[in-house]
mmCIF file of C-alpha atoms and ligand atoms in Angstrom:
data_model
loop_
_atom_site.group_PDB
_atom_site.id
_atom_site.type_symbol
_atom_site.label_atom_id
_atom_site.label_comp_id
_atom_site.label_asym_id
_atom_site.label_seq_id
_atom_site.Cartn_x
_atom_site.Cartn_y
_atom_site.Cartn_z
ATOM 1 C CA MET A 257 11.651 15.518 -19.948
ATOM 2 C CA SER A 258 7.987 15.905 -18.962
ATOM 3 C CA ARG A 259 6.119 13.177 -17.114
ATOM 4 C CA ILE A 260 3.518 11.162 -18.976
ATOM 5 C CA ALA A 261 0.278 9.819 -17.508
ATOM 6 C CA TYR A 262 -2.204 7.324 -18.914
ATOM 7 C CA VAL A 263 -5.834 8.494 -18.805
ATOM 8 C CA ASN A 264 -8.634 6.396 -20.300
ATOM 9 C CA GLY A 265 -6.797 5.170 -23.365
ATOM 10 C CA PHE A 266 -4.449 8.128 -23.901
ATOM 11 C CA TYR A 267 -0.870 8.879 -22.895
ATOM 12 C CA VAL A 268 -0.819 12.571 -22.035
ATOM 13 C CA PRO A 269 1.579 15.059 -20.424
ATOM 14 C CA HIS A 270 1.184 14.806 -16.646
ATOM 15 C CA SER A 271 0.464 18.545 -16.399
ATOM 16 C CA LYS A 272 -2.519 18.155 -18.757
ATOM 17 C CA ALA A 273 -3.834 14.831 -17.425
ATOM 18 C CA SER A 274 -7.371 15.197 -16.083
ATOM 19 C CA VAL A 275 -10.717 13.517 -15.559
ATOM 20 C CA HIS A 276 -14.175 15.090 -15.666
ATOM 21 C CA ILE A 277 -15.555 16.961 -12.612
ATOM 22 C CA GLU A 278 -18.363 14.411 -12.443
ATOM 23 C CA ASP A 279 -15.991 11.488 -12.157
ATOM 24 C CA ARG A 280 -17.327 9.424 -9.265
ATOM 25 C CA GLY A 281 -13.852 9.135 -7.829
ATOM 26 C CA TYR A 282 -13.765 12.911 -7.455
ATOM 27 C CA GLN A 283 -17.314 13.219 -6.104
ATOM 28 C CA PHE A 284 -17.768 10.088 -3.975
ATOM 29 C CA ALA A 285 -14.299 8.532 -3.620
ATOM 30 C CA ASP A 286 -15.995 5.742 -5.581
ATOM 31 C CA GLY A 287 -12.866 3.993 -6.752
ATOM 32 C CA VAL A 288 -9.903 1.806 -5.914
ATOM 33 C CA TYR A 289 -6.163 1.950 -6.468
ATOM 34 C CA GLU A 290 -2.862 0.106 -6.366
ATOM 35 C CA VAL A 291 0.722 1.205 -5.848
ATOM 36 C CA VAL A 292 3.351 -1.075 -7.368
ATOM 37 C CA TYR A 293 7.113 -0.744 -7.028
ATOM 38 C CA GLN A 294 9.154 -1.277 -10.166
ATOM 39 C CA ASP A 295 12.798 -2.177 -9.762
ATOM 40 C CA GLU A 296 15.091 -1.906 -12.780
ATOM 41 C CA GLY A 297 12.298 -2.593 -15.213
ATOM 42 C CA ARG A 298 10.677 -5.391 -13.216
ATOM 43 C CA LEU A 299 7.362 -4.940 -11.451
ATOM 44 C CA ILE A 300 7.607 -6.324 -7.943
ATOM 45 C CA ASP A 301 4.865 -8.800 -7.084
ATOM 46 C CA ALA A 302 2.699 -7.681 -10.001
ATOM 47 C CA GLY A 303 0.576 -10.816 -9.639
ATOM 48 C CA LEU A 304 -0.314 -10.001 -6.024
ATOM 49 C CA HIS A 305 -1.180 -6.399 -6.876
ATOM 50 C CA LEU A 306 -3.310 -7.360 -9.893
ATOM 51 C CA ALA A 307 -5.184 -9.965 -7.850
ATOM 52 C CA ARG A 308 -5.878 -7.428 -5.092
ATOM 53 C CA LEU A 309 -7.038 -4.841 -7.635
ATOM 54 C CA GLU A 310 -9.437 -7.347 -9.178
ATOM 55 C CA ARG A 311 -10.758 -8.239 -5.738
ATOM 56 C CA SER A 312 -11.245 -4.580 -4.733
ATOM 57 C CA LEU A 313 -13.168 -3.960 -7.979
ATOM 58 C CA ARG A 314 -15.294 -7.068 -7.493
ATOM 59 C CA GLU A 315 -16.167 -6.172 -3.894
ATOM 60 C CA LEU A 316 -17.362 -2.733 -5.020
ATOM 61 C CA LYS A 317 -19.018 -4.033 -8.213
ATOM 62 C CA ILE A 318 -16.901 -1.753 -10.404
ATOM 63 C CA PRO A 319 -16.315 -3.320 -13.845
ATOM 64 C CA ALA A 320 -12.634 -3.852 -14.704
ATOM 65 C CA PRO A 321 -11.678 -1.211 -17.307
ATOM 66 C CA VAL A 322 -9.186 -3.576 -19.021
ATOM 67 C CA GLY A 323 -7.961 -7.118 -18.482
ATOM 68 C CA GLY A 324 -4.879 -7.961 -16.438
ATOM 69 C CA SER A 325 -2.500 -8.400 -19.361
ATOM 70 C CA ALA A 326 -3.676 -5.143 -21.002
ATOM 71 C CA LEU A 327 -3.085 -3.366 -17.698
ATOM 72 C CA LEU A 328 0.448 -4.771 -17.522
ATOM 73 C CA THR A 329 1.067 -3.466 -21.052
ATOM 74 C CA ILE A 330 -0.163 -0.009 -19.982
ATOM 75 C CA LEU A 331 2.117 -0.048 -16.918
ATOM 76 C CA ASP A 332 5.032 -1.006 -19.124
ATOM 77 C CA GLU A 333 4.230 1.751 -21.597
ATOM 78 C CA VAL A 334 3.903 4.385 -18.845
ATOM 79 C CA SER A 335 7.283 3.319 -17.518
ATOM 80 C CA ARG A 336 8.814 3.413 -21.018
ATOM 81 C CA ARG A 337 7.353 6.822 -21.869
ATOM 82 C CA ASN A 338 8.587 8.246 -18.574
ATOM 83 C CA ARG A 339 12.009 6.659 -19.171
ATOM 84 C CA LEU A 340 11.962 5.319 -15.648
ATOM 85 C CA ALA A 341 13.275 1.820 -14.995
ATOM 86 C CA SER A 342 12.604 2.112 -11.245
ATOM 87 C CA GLY A 343 9.886 3.931 -9.360
ATOM 88 C CA LEU A 344 6.315 3.741 -8.169
ATOM 89 C CA LEU A 345 3.415 3.050 -10.485
ATOM 90 C CA TYR A 346 0.023 4.306 -9.331
ATOM 91 C CA VAL A 347 -3.137 2.741 -10.799
ATOM 92 C CA GLN A 348 -6.582 4.163 -10.064
ATOM 93 C CA VAL A 349 -9.940 2.879 -11.267
ATOM 94 C CA THR A 350 -13.190 4.682 -10.520
ATOM 95 C CA ARG A 351 -16.797 3.877 -11.378
ATOM 96 C CA GLY A 352 -16.560 6.496 -14.130
ATOM 97 C CA VAL A 353 -18.265 9.743 -15.088
ATOM 98 C CA ALA A 354 -22.018 10.183 -14.580
ATOM 99 C CA PRO A 355 -24.474 12.857 -13.379
ATOM 100 C CA ARG A 356 -24.097 13.101 -9.608
ATOM 101 C CA ASN A 357 -26.371 10.585 -7.925
ATOM 102 C CA HIS A 358 -25.402 8.312 -5.036
ATOM 103 C CA ALA A 359 -26.766 5.145 -6.678
ATOM 104 C CA PHE A 360 -24.614 3.443 -9.321
ATOM 105 C CA PRO A 361 -24.736 4.937 -12.835
ATOM 106 C CA PRO A 362 -26.428 2.919 -15.613
ATOM 107 C CA PRO A 363 -24.752 -0.315 -16.709
ATOM 108 C CA GLY A 364 -22.331 0.391 -19.527
ATOM 109 C CA THR A 365 -20.855 3.479 -17.832
ATOM 110 C CA ARG A 366 -17.159 3.229 -18.556
ATOM 111 C CA PRO A 367 -14.914 3.021 -15.485
ATOM 112 C CA SER A 368 -12.060 5.560 -15.471
ATOM 113 C CA LEU A 369 -8.505 4.241 -15.522
ATOM 114 C CA VAL A 370 -5.529 6.420 -14.661
ATOM 115 C CA VAL A 371 -1.895 5.304 -14.394
ATOM 116 C CA THR A 372 1.001 7.511 -13.312
ATOM 117 C CA MET A 373 4.611 6.857 -12.410
ATOM 118 C CA ARG A 374 7.077 8.703 -10.273
ATOM 119 C CA ARG A 375 10.712 8.341 -9.433
ATOM 120 C CA THR A 376 11.516 7.161 -5.911
ATOM 121 C CA ALA A 377 14.610 6.458 -3.919
ATOM 122 C CA PRO A 378 16.071 3.115 -5.041
ATOM 123 C CA PHE A 379 15.624 0.044 -2.858
ATOM 124 C CA PRO A 380 17.923 0.776 0.127
ATOM 125 C CA GLU A 381 21.199 -1.150 0.352
ATOM 126 C CA THR A 382 20.839 -1.603 4.119
ATOM 127 C CA LEU A 383 18.489 -0.588 6.915
ATOM 128 C CA ALA A 384 20.985 2.026 8.150
ATOM 129 C CA GLY A 385 19.091 5.266 7.581
ATOM 130 C CA TRP A 386 15.959 3.402 6.433
ATOM 131 C CA THR A 387 14.083 3.796 9.715
ATOM 132 C CA GLY A 388 11.117 5.734 11.033
ATOM 133 C CA SER A 389 9.101 6.708 14.057
ATOM 134 C CA ALA A 390 5.380 6.510 14.763
ATOM 135 C CA ILE A 391 2.582 7.981 16.783
ATOM 136 C CA VAL A 392 -0.540 6.148 17.876
ATOM 137 C CA VAL A 393 -3.945 7.402 16.684
ATOM 138 C CA PRO A 394 -7.508 6.055 16.908
ATOM 139 C CA ASP A 395 -8.623 4.053 13.874
ATOM 140 C CA GLN A 396 -11.529 6.083 12.496
ATOM 141 C CA ARG A 397 -12.054 4.134 9.264
ATOM 142 C CA TRP A 398 -15.032 2.225 7.885
ATOM 143 C CA ALA A 399 -15.648 -1.508 8.327
ATOM 144 C CA ARG A 400 -14.179 -2.653 4.956
ATOM 145 C CA CYS A 401 -10.522 -1.732 5.232
ATOM 146 C CA ASP A 402 -9.685 -4.868 3.215
ATOM 147 C CA ILE A 403 -10.764 -2.986 0.062
ATOM 148 C CA LYS A 404 -8.068 -0.677 -1.321
ATOM 149 C CA SER A 405 -10.481 2.201 -1.763
ATOM 150 C CA VAL A 406 -9.385 5.747 -2.651
ATOM 151 C CA SER A 407 -11.524 6.910 0.272
ATOM 152 C CA LEU A 408 -8.541 7.630 2.511
ATOM 153 C CA LEU A 409 -9.539 10.602 4.637
ATOM 154 C CA PRO A 410 -8.910 8.945 8.046
ATOM 155 C CA ASN A 411 -5.533 7.715 6.733
ATOM 156 C CA VAL A 412 -4.732 11.220 5.443
ATOM 157 C CA LEU A 413 -5.576 12.795 8.820
ATOM 158 C CA ALA A 414 -3.570 10.140 10.653
ATOM 159 C CA LYS A 415 -0.480 10.650 8.475
ATOM 160 C CA GLN A 416 -0.749 14.420 8.834
ATOM 161 C CA ALA A 417 -0.932 14.085 12.632
ATOM 162 C CA ALA A 418 2.256 11.998 12.447
ATOM 163 C CA ARG A 419 3.996 14.648 10.312
ATOM 164 C CA GLU A 420 2.954 17.408 12.715
ATOM 165 C CA GLN A 421 4.533 15.469 15.580
ATOM 166 C CA GLY A 422 7.722 14.815 13.632
ATOM 167 C CA ALA A 423 6.954 11.116 13.088
ATOM 168 C CA THR A 424 6.918 9.170 9.829
ATOM 169 C CA GLU A 425 3.886 6.924 10.392
ATOM 170 C CA ALA A 426 0.652 6.786 12.401
ATOM 171 C CA ILE A 427 -0.251 3.427 13.908
ATOM 172 C CA MET A 428 -4.005 3.011 14.264
ATOM 173 C CA VAL A 429 -5.712 1.440 17.265
ATOM 174 C CA ASP A 430 -9.344 0.304 17.251
ATOM 175 C CA ALA A 431 -12.027 0.870 19.899
ATOM 176 C CA ASP A 432 -10.942 -2.343 21.685
ATOM 177 C CA GLY A 433 -7.395 -1.049 22.094
ATOM 178 C CA MET A 434 -6.023 -3.397 19.400
ATOM 179 C CA VAL A 435 -3.553 -2.245 16.748
ATOM 180 C CA THR A 436 -5.019 -2.485 13.249
ATOM 181 C CA GLU A 437 -2.357 -1.121 10.853
ATOM 182 C CA GLY A 438 -0.406 1.963 9.855
ATOM 183 C CA SER A 439 -1.967 4.801 7.852
ATOM 184 C CA SER A 440 -0.321 3.307 4.742
ATOM 185 C CA THR A 441 1.507 0.244 6.055
ATOM 186 C CA THR A 442 1.148 -3.174 7.680
ATOM 187 C CA VAL A 443 2.386 -3.208 11.305
ATOM 188 C CA TRP A 444 4.516 -6.019 12.749
ATOM 189 C CA MET A 445 6.090 -6.440 16.179
ATOM 190 C CA VAL A 446 8.339 -8.786 18.122
ATOM 191 C CA ASP A 447 6.844 -9.313 21.556
ATOM 192 C CA LYS A 448 8.605 -9.687 24.916
ATOM 193 C CA SER A 449 8.818 -13.466 24.396
ATOM 194 C CA GLY A 450 10.567 -12.971 21.058
ATOM 195 C CA VAL A 451 7.527 -13.928 18.954
ATOM 196 C CA LEU A 452 7.075 -12.155 15.614
ATOM 197 C CA ARG A 453 3.452 -11.097 15.222
ATOM 198 C CA THR A 454 1.158 -9.321 12.786
ATOM 199 C CA ARG A 455 -2.639 -9.370 12.659
ATOM 200 C CA ALA A 456 -4.440 -12.030 10.692
ATOM 201 C CA LEU A 457 -6.235 -10.739 7.588
ATOM 202 C CA SER A 458 -9.827 -9.609 8.066
ATOM 203 C CA GLU A 459 -12.094 -6.776 6.989
ATOM 204 C CA ARG A 460 -10.239 -4.541 9.501
ATOM 205 C CA VAL A 461 -6.973 -4.368 7.519
ATOM 206 C CA LEU A 462 -5.691 -4.150 3.971
ATOM 207 C CA PRO A 463 -4.162 -7.449 2.814
ATOM 208 C CA GLY A 464 -0.683 -6.067 2.173
ATOM 209 C CA CYS A 465 1.142 -7.448 -0.865
ATOM 210 C CA THR A 466 4.471 -6.928 0.925
ATOM 211 C CA ARG A 467 3.026 -8.878 3.863
ATOM 212 C CA ALA A 468 2.035 -11.712 1.500
ATOM 213 C CA ALA A 469 5.460 -11.693 -0.173
ATOM 214 C CA LEU A 470 7.220 -11.830 3.202
ATOM 215 C CA LEU A 471 4.998 -14.665 4.412
ATOM 216 C CA GLU A 472 6.081 -16.693 1.365
ATOM 217 C CA GLU A 473 9.748 -15.933 1.989
ATOM 218 C CA MET A 474 9.468 -16.672 5.714
ATOM 219 C CA ALA A 475 7.811 -20.027 5.078
ATOM 220 C CA ALA A 476 10.715 -20.939 2.794
ATOM 221 C CA CYS A 477 13.229 -19.993 5.536
ATOM 222 C CA GLY A 478 11.312 -21.561 8.425
ATOM 223 C CA LEU A 479 10.917 -18.217 10.228
ATOM 224 C CA VAL A 480 7.880 -18.470 12.489
ATOM 225 C CA LEU A 481 5.170 -15.822 12.545
ATOM 226 C CA GLU A 482 2.062 -15.693 14.668
ATOM 227 C CA GLU A 483 -0.862 -14.060 12.888
ATOM 228 C CA ARG A 484 -2.288 -12.758 16.142
ATOM 229 C CA PRO A 485 -3.469 -9.231 16.926
ATOM 230 C CA PHE A 486 -1.710 -7.167 19.570
ATOM 231 C CA SER A 487 -2.893 -4.439 21.854
ATOM 232 C CA LEU A 488 -1.560 -0.946 22.338
ATOM 233 C CA ALA A 489 -0.150 -2.090 25.710
ATOM 234 C CA GLU A 490 1.708 -4.938 23.960
ATOM 235 C CA ILE A 491 3.202 -2.819 21.191
ATOM 236 C CA ARG A 492 4.476 -0.391 23.824
ATOM 237 C CA THR A 493 6.550 -3.226 25.327
ATOM 238 C CA ALA A 494 7.647 -4.734 21.987
ATOM 239 C CA THR A 495 11.346 -5.350 21.421
ATOM 240 C CA GLU A 496 10.909 -4.511 17.722
ATOM 241 C CA VAL A 497 8.242 -2.742 15.689
ATOM 242 C CA PHE A 498 8.419 -2.387 11.916
ATOM 243 C CA VAL A 499 6.075 -1.505 9.070
ATOM 244 C CA THR A 500 5.889 -2.864 5.540
ATOM 245 C CA SER A 501 4.459 -1.663 2.230
ATOM 246 C CA ALA A 502 5.321 -1.464 -1.466
ATOM 247 C CA THR A 503 6.773 1.998 -0.776
ATOM 248 C CA SER A 504 8.481 1.519 2.580
ATOM 249 C CA PHE A 505 9.562 -2.126 2.007
ATOM 250 C CA VAL A 506 10.546 -3.143 5.572
ATOM 251 C CA LYS A 507 11.005 -0.092 7.772
ATOM 252 C CA PRO A 508 11.972 -0.356 11.461
ATOM 253 C CA ILE A 509 10.070 1.979 13.789
ATOM 254 C CA LEU A 510 12.564 3.098 16.402
ATOM 255 C CA ALA A 511 10.286 5.304 18.507
ATOM 256 C CA LEU A 512 6.611 5.169 19.370
ATOM 257 C CA ASP A 513 4.985 8.320 20.722
ATOM 258 C CA GLY A 514 8.484 9.599 21.442
ATOM 259 C CA ALA A 515 9.572 6.577 23.530
ATOM 260 C CA PRO A 516 12.236 4.205 22.167
ATOM 261 C CA VAL A 517 11.037 0.833 20.870
ATOM 262 C CA GLY A 518 13.139 -1.870 22.571
ATOM 263 C CA ASP A 519 16.720 -0.615 22.687
ATOM 264 C CA GLY A 520 15.886 2.041 20.081
ATOM 265 C CA LYS A 521 18.043 0.336 17.438
ATOM 266 C CA VAL A 522 17.277 -1.609 14.263
ATOM 267 C CA GLY A 523 16.311 -5.131 15.337
ATOM 268 C CA GLU A 524 17.426 -8.557 14.193
ATOM 269 C CA VAL A 525 14.049 -9.709 12.890
ATOM 270 C CA ALA A 526 13.455 -6.576 10.817
ATOM 271 C CA THR A 527 16.961 -6.998 9.403
ATOM 272 C CA ARG A 528 16.219 -10.611 8.422
ATOM 273 C CA LEU A 529 12.929 -9.707 6.763
ATOM 274 C CA PHE A 530 14.543 -6.798 4.951
ATOM 275 C CA GLY A 531 17.193 -9.216 3.662
ATOM 276 C CA MET A 532 14.500 -11.591 2.417
ATOM 277 C CA LEU A 533 12.723 -8.813 0.551
ATOM 278 C CA ALA A 534 16.001 -7.524 -0.893
ATOM 279 C CA ARG A 535 16.824 -11.015 -2.200
ATOM 280 C CA ARG A 536 13.308 -11.426 -3.610
ATOM 281 C CA ILE A 537 13.538 -8.104 -5.414
ATOM 282 C CA ARG A 538 16.981 -8.872 -6.775
ATOM 283 C CA ALA A 539 16.042 -12.317 -7.910
ATOM 284 C CA GLY A 540 12.902 -11.065 -9.630
ATOM 285 C CA ARG A 541 11.390 -14.436 -8.757
ATOM 286 C CA ASN A 542 7.934 -13.005 -8.640
ATOM 287 C CA ALA A 543 7.846 -11.489 -12.135
HETATM 288 N N1 PLP B 618 -2.213 -0.958 4.962
HETATM 289 C C1 PLP B 618 -2.615 0.182 4.382
HETATM 290 C C2 PLP B 618 -3.733 0.968 5.019
HETATM 291 C C3 PLP B 618 -2.013 0.636 3.200
HETATM 292 O O1 PLP B 618 -2.428 1.777 2.621
HETATM 293 C C4 PLP B 618 -0.954 -0.119 2.635
HETATM 294 C C5 PLP B 618 -0.295 0.317 1.404
HETATM 295 O O2 PLP B 618 -0.594 1.300 0.814
HETATM 296 C C6 PLP B 618 -0.542 -1.289 3.277
HETATM 297 C C7 PLP B 618 -1.194 -1.687 4.434
HETATM 298 C C8 PLP B 618 0.580 -2.131 2.720
HETATM 299 O O3 PLP B 618 0.187 -2.747 1.520
HETATM 300 P P1 PLP B 618 1.254 -3.150 0.420
HETATM 301 O O4 PLP B 618 2.265 -4.006 1.118
HETATM 302 O O5 PLP B 618 0.477 -3.897 -0.587
HETATM 303 O O6 PLP B 618 1.836 -1.882 -0.112
#
């Protein structure tokens, strides 16, 4: 069965889905996106993803192409037409098609909306085999990383560097030697004193929806987190490092630049957080 994509009001075969060459997403990376995991027909943390999409659009002054409930209907329809109960939904909104000119196009220019879905591995049963490794790279991004913009070139280069070195993720470090985030993930660590840490939200990092979901779950369980940045020197002495995202869920990083993290095995804290996310997904509490 062929894949179906949604493009500006139409459901079309994936192989024929296209936007105009003067789409501002294509020419200026003038757009935003979301990636949402769907598990057995239920979108995971749809509310968090929709809220972040609305915020990204607002920050860039891109009009919303459709309202939230219409978007949910489109996501549902894409899933139905692809006959996929589980997988990743990709939503992209750009400022639309207009003659190439850096300044915004005239008011009334219709933003472009594209939705696709692809099959992914199901949510893992356990963390055995669901692990990765990372390299450290300089963070070369702009100053508004809190906006989920499609302008991802530094992230692309970072991930490619990781691939070329046989690692699964690139952890970015800013000019002050502080860890910001992964090329497509939030980074967490357990420090030498046993404290679980991740950076506080700011314009330097994307506000991860998985991060937000885990914070809710942790508060309910009384698991303590310090939202405090950590340096490259600190992460190198961490007892656990793991990354989170809608695609990687909770993924322990067992080696950093080729050196084992802690004892090189899946840690207790990552296992607990993974369990919390697994329960949340199963319970569908967040629907
Ligand atoms: N940080 C970056 C740079 C990302 O690209 C992503 C996800 O794509 C994340 C963090 C994690 O966000 P989420 O948990 O919403 O997937």
